[in-house]
Coordinates of C-alpha atoms in Angstrom, one line a residue:
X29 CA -27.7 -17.1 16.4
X30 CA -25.3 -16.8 19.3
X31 CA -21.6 -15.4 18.3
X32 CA -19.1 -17.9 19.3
X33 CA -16.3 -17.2 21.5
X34 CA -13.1 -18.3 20.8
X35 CA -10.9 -18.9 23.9
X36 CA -7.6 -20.1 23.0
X37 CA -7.0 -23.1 26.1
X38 CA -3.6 -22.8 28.0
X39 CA -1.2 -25.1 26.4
X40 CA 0.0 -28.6 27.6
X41 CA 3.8 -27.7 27.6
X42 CA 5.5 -24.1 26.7
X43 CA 9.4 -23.9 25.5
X44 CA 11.3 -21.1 24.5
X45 CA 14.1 -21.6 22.1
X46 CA 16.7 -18.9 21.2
X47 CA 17.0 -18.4 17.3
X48 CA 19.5 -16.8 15.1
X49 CA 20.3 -13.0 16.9
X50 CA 19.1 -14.0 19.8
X51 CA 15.2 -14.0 18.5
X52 CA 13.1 -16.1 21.1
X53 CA 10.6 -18.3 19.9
X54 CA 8.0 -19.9 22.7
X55 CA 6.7 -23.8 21.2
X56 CA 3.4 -24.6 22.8
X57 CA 2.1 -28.3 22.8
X58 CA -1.7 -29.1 22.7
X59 CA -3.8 -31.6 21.9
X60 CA -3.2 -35.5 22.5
X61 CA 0.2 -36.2 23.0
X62 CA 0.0 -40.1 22.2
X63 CA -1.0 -39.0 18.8
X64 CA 0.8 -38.3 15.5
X65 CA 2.4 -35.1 15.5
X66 CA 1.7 -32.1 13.9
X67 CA 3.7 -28.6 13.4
X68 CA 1.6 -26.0 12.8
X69 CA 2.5 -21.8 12.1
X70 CA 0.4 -19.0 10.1
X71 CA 0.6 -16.0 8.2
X72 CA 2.3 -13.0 7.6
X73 CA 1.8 -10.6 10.4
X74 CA -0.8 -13.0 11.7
X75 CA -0.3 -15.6 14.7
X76 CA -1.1 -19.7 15.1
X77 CA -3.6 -18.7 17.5
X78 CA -5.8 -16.9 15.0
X79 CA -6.0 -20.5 13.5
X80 CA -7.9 -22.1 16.6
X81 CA -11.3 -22.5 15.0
X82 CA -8.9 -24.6 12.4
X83 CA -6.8 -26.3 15.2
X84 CA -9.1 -26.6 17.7
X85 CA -10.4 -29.6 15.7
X86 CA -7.3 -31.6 15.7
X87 CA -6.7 -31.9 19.3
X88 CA -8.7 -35.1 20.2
X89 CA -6.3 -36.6 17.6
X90 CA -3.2 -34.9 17.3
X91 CA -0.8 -34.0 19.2
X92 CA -0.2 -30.5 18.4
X93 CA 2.9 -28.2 18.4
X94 CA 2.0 -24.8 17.5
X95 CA 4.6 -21.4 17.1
X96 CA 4.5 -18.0 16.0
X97 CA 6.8 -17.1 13.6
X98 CA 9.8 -14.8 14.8
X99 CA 8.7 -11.3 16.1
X100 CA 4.9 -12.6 15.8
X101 CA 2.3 -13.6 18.2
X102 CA 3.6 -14.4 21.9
X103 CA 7.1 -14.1 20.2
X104 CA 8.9 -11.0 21.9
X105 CA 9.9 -8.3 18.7
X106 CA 13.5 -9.1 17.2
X107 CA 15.9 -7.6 14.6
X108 CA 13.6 -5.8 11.5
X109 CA 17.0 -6.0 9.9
X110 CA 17.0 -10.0 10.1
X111 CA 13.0 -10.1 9.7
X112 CA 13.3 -11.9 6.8
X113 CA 12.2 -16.0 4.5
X114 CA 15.8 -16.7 4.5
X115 CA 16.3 -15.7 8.8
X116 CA 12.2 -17.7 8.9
X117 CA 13.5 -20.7 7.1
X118 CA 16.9 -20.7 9.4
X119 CA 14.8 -20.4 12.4
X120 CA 12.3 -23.6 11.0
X121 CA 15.5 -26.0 11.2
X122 CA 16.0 -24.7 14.7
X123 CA 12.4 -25.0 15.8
X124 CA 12.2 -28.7 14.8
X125 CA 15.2 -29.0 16.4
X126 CA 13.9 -27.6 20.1
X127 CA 10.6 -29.5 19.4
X128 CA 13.0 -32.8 19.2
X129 CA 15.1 -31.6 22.1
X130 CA 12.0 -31.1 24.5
X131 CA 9.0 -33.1 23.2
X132 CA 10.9 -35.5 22.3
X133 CA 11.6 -37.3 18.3
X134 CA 8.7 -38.7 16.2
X135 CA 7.5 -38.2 12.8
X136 CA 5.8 -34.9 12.5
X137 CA 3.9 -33.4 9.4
X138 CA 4.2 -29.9 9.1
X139 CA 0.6 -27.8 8.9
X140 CA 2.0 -24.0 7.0
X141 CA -0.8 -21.2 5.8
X142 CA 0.6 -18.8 3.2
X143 CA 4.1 -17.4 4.7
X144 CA 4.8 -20.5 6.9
X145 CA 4.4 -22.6 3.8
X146 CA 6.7 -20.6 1.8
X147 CA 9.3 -20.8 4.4
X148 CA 8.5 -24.8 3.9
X149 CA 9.1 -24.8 0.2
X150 CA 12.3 -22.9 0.8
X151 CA 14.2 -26.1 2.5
X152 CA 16.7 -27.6 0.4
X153 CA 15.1 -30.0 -0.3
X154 CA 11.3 -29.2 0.6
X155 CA 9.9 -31.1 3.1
X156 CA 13.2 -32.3 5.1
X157 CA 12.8 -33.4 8.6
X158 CA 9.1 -33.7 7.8
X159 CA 6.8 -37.0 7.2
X160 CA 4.7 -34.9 5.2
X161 CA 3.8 -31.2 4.7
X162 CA 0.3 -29.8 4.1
X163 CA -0.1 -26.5 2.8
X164 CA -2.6 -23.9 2.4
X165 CA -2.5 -21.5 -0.3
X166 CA 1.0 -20.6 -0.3
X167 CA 2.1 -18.5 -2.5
X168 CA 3.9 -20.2 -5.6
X169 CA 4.6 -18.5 -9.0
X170 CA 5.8 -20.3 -11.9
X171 CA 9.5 -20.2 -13.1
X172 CA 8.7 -18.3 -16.2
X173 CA 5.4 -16.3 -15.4
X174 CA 5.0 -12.8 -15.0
X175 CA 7.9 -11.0 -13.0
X176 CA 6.9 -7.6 -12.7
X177 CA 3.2 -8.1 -11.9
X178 CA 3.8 -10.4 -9.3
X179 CA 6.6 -8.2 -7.8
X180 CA 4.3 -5.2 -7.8
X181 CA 1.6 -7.2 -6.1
X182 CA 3.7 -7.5 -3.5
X183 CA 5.0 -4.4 -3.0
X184 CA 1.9 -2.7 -2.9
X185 CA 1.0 -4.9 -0.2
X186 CA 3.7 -3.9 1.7
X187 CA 2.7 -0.1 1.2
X188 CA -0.9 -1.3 2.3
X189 CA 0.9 -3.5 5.7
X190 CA 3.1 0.4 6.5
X191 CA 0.1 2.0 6.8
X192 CA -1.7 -0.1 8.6
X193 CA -3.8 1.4 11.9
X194 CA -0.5 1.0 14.6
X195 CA -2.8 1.2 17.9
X196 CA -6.1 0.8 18.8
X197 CA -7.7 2.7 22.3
X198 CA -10.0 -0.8 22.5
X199 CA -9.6 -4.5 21.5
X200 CA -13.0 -3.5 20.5
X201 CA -12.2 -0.7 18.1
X202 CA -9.8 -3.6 16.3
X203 CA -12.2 -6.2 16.0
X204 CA -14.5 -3.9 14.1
X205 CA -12.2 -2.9 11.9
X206 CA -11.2 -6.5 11.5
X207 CA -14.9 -7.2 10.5
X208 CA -15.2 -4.3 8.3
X209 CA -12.2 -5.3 5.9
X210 CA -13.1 -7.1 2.8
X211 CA -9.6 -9.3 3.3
X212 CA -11.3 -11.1 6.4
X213 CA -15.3 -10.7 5.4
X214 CA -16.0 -14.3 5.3
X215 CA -14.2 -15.6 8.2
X216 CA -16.6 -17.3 10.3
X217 CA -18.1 -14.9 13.4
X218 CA -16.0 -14.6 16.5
X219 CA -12.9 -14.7 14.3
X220 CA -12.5 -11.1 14.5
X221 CA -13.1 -10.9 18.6
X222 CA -10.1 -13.5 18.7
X223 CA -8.2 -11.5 16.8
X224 CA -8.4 -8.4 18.9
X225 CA -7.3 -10.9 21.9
X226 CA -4.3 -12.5 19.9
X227 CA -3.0 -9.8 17.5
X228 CA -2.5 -6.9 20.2
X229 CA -1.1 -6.4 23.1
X230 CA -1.2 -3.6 25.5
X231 CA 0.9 -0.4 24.2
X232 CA 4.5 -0.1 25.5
X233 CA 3.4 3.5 27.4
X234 CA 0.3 2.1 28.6
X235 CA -2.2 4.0 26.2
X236 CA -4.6 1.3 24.5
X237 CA -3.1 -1.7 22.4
X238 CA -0.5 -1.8 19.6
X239 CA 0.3 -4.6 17.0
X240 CA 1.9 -7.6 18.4
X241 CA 3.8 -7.8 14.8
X242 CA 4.4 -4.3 14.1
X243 CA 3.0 -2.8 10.6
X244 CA 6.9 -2.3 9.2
X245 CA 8.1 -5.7 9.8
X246 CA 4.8 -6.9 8.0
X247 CA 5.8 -4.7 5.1
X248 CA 9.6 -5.7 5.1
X249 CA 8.2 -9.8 4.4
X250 CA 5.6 -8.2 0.9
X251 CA 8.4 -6.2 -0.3
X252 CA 11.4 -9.0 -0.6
X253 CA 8.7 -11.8 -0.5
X254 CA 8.6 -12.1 -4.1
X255 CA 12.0 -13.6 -4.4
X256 CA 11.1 -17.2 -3.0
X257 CA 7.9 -17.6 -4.2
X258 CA 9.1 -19.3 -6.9
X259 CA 7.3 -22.7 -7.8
X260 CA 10.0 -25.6 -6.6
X261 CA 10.2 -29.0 -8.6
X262 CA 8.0 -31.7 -7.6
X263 CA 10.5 -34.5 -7.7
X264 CA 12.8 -33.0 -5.2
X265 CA 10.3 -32.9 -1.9
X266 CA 11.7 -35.7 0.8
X267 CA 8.0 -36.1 1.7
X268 CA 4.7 -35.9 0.5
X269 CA 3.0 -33.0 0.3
X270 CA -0.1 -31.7 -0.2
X271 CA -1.4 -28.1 -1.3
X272 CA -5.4 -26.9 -0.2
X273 CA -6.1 -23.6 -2.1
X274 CA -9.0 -21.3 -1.5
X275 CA -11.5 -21.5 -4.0
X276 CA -9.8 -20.5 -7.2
X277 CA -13.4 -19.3 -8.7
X278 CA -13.9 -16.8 -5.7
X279 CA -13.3 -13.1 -6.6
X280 CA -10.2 -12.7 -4.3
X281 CA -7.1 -12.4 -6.3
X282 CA -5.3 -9.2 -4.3
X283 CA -3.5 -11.4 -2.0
X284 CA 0.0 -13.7 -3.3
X285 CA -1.9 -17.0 -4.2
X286 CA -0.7 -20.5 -5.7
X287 CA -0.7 -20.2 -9.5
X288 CA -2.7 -23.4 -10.4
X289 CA -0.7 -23.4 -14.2
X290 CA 2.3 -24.3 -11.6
X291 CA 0.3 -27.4 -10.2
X292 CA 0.6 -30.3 -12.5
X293 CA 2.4 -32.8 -10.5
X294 CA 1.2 -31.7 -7.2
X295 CA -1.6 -33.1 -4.7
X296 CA -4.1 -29.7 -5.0
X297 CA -7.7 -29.2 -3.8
X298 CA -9.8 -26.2 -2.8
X299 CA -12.2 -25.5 -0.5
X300 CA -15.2 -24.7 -2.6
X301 CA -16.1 -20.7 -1.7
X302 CA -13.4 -19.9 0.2
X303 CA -10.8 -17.3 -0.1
X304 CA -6.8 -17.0 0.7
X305 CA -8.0 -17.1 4.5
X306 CA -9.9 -20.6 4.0
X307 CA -9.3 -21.9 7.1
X308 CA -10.8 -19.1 9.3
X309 CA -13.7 -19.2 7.2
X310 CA -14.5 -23.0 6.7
X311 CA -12.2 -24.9 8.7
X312 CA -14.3 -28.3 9.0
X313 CA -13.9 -28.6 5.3
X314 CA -10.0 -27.4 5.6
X315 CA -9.6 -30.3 8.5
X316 CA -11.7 -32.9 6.5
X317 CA -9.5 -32.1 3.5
X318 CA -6.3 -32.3 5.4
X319 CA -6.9 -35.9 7.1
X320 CA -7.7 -37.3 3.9
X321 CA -4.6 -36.8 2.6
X322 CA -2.9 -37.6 5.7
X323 CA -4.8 -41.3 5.9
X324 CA -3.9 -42.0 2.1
X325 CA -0.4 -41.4 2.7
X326 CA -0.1 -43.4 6.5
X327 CA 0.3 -40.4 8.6
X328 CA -3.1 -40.6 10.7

């Protein structure tokens, strides 16, 4: 079987916005711009266009307004000091506000994987400004659960994130590591060629490629993360909401995961085998799922 290649198409409109400090965040609009309208954003130290083999399949439909959060992706590098839920969630409000201001109003339904749904959940109240959010395994803890596990989780990702490989001589060299790491094993094939061409970019002194988000700002988000990963209270979103988990009987609990004791009250499914990374890995089913919770609640 041929590898696919993944070739993220040049966008219908770009925009940069300026956030909070001067960060600059560039907007991209894809897709069908007649349709309903959906924000979409990623992981930490990942980038939206990692997510094309999940997006991709929404453009015929959708119109689709896609950003890297701040110091991420095609985003230039901002404040560490500032990198930060609390500056990610200031900078949302913004970013729906520039998306207004230059595509014009309409009811949007925000699209957030892990981090980018956290930030979501972090609105007071959830979901404002939004006809609906969808979420993919963000990471929620109950209220009362265990403190110092979780914390530690985190942490020690961030100790993993610091030491992360900085620069690569080849976009090559990256993408096998990429395919070698348990983390990403399932993700479908091509994934990892994509992310060599949307994770790097070429070293400031001109010696091979470095990480477009760079390993200590990835680290800075695991090790204060913990604080607003706290479960909010169904009855308080302004929209309907919806939360698609990897499969919760796959062996891959290393990552900051949805707690499914927390989930009584909430719209939840799963992706049968998939992990936290379900929608590189089986995004038909992750699209499938999505839309059928969009046309029960009117929004497609």
């Amino acid at each position: 079987m041929t590898t696919p290649e993944w070739r993220v198409p040049e966008p219908l409109d770009t925009v940069e916005i300026e956030a909070a400090g001067g960060a600059r965040i560039i907007l991209r609009r894809h897709g069908d711009v007649k349709g309903p309208r959906l924000i979409l954003s990623h992981d930490n130290g990942l980038a939206i266009d990692l997510y094309y083999p999940f997006w991709s399949r929404l453009q015929s439909r959708f119109e689709l307004i896609v950003y890297d959060l701040r110091s991420h992706g095609r985003n230039p590098t901002a404040d560490l000091a500032t990198h930060n839920v609390a500056t990610f969630t200031a900078d949302e409000e913004r970013i729906r506000a520039g998306i207004e201001e230059h595509f014009g109003a309409k009811p949007a339904v925000g699209v957030f994987h892990s981090l980018s749904a956290m930030v979501a959940l972090n609105h007071d109240p959830p979901g404002r400004g939004y006809a609906g959010l969808v979420l993919f395994d963000p990471p929620m803890y109950l209220a009362d659960g265990d403190h110092y596990g979780i914390d530690t989780l985190w942490r020690r990702l961030g100790m993993l994130a610091r030491h992360r490989q900085p620069r690569f001589a080849t976009r090559g060299e990256f993408a096998e590591e990429f395919r070698r790491s348990w983390v990403f094993e399932f993700t479908r094939p091509g994934v990892e060629h994509l992310a060599a061409d949307v994770l790097l970019q070429p070293a400031s002194d001109g010696d091979g490629y470095e990480l477009r988000c760079p390993r200590e700002f990835e680290a800075q988000v695991f090790n204060y993360g913990f604080a607003y990963a706290f479960e909010p209270d169904t009855t308080d979103f302004a929209c309907p909401v919806t939360v698609i988990g990897g499969d919760p009987g796959v062996e891959f609990s290393s990552l900051p995961s949805v707690d499914l004791e927390g989930l009584i009250g909430w719209d939840y499914d799963f992706i049968p085998h998939t992990t936290h990374f379900l929608q590189l890995e089986n995004p038909e089913e992750c699209v499938s799922t999505m839309i059928a919770f969009l046309e029960r609640e009117g929004l497609a």
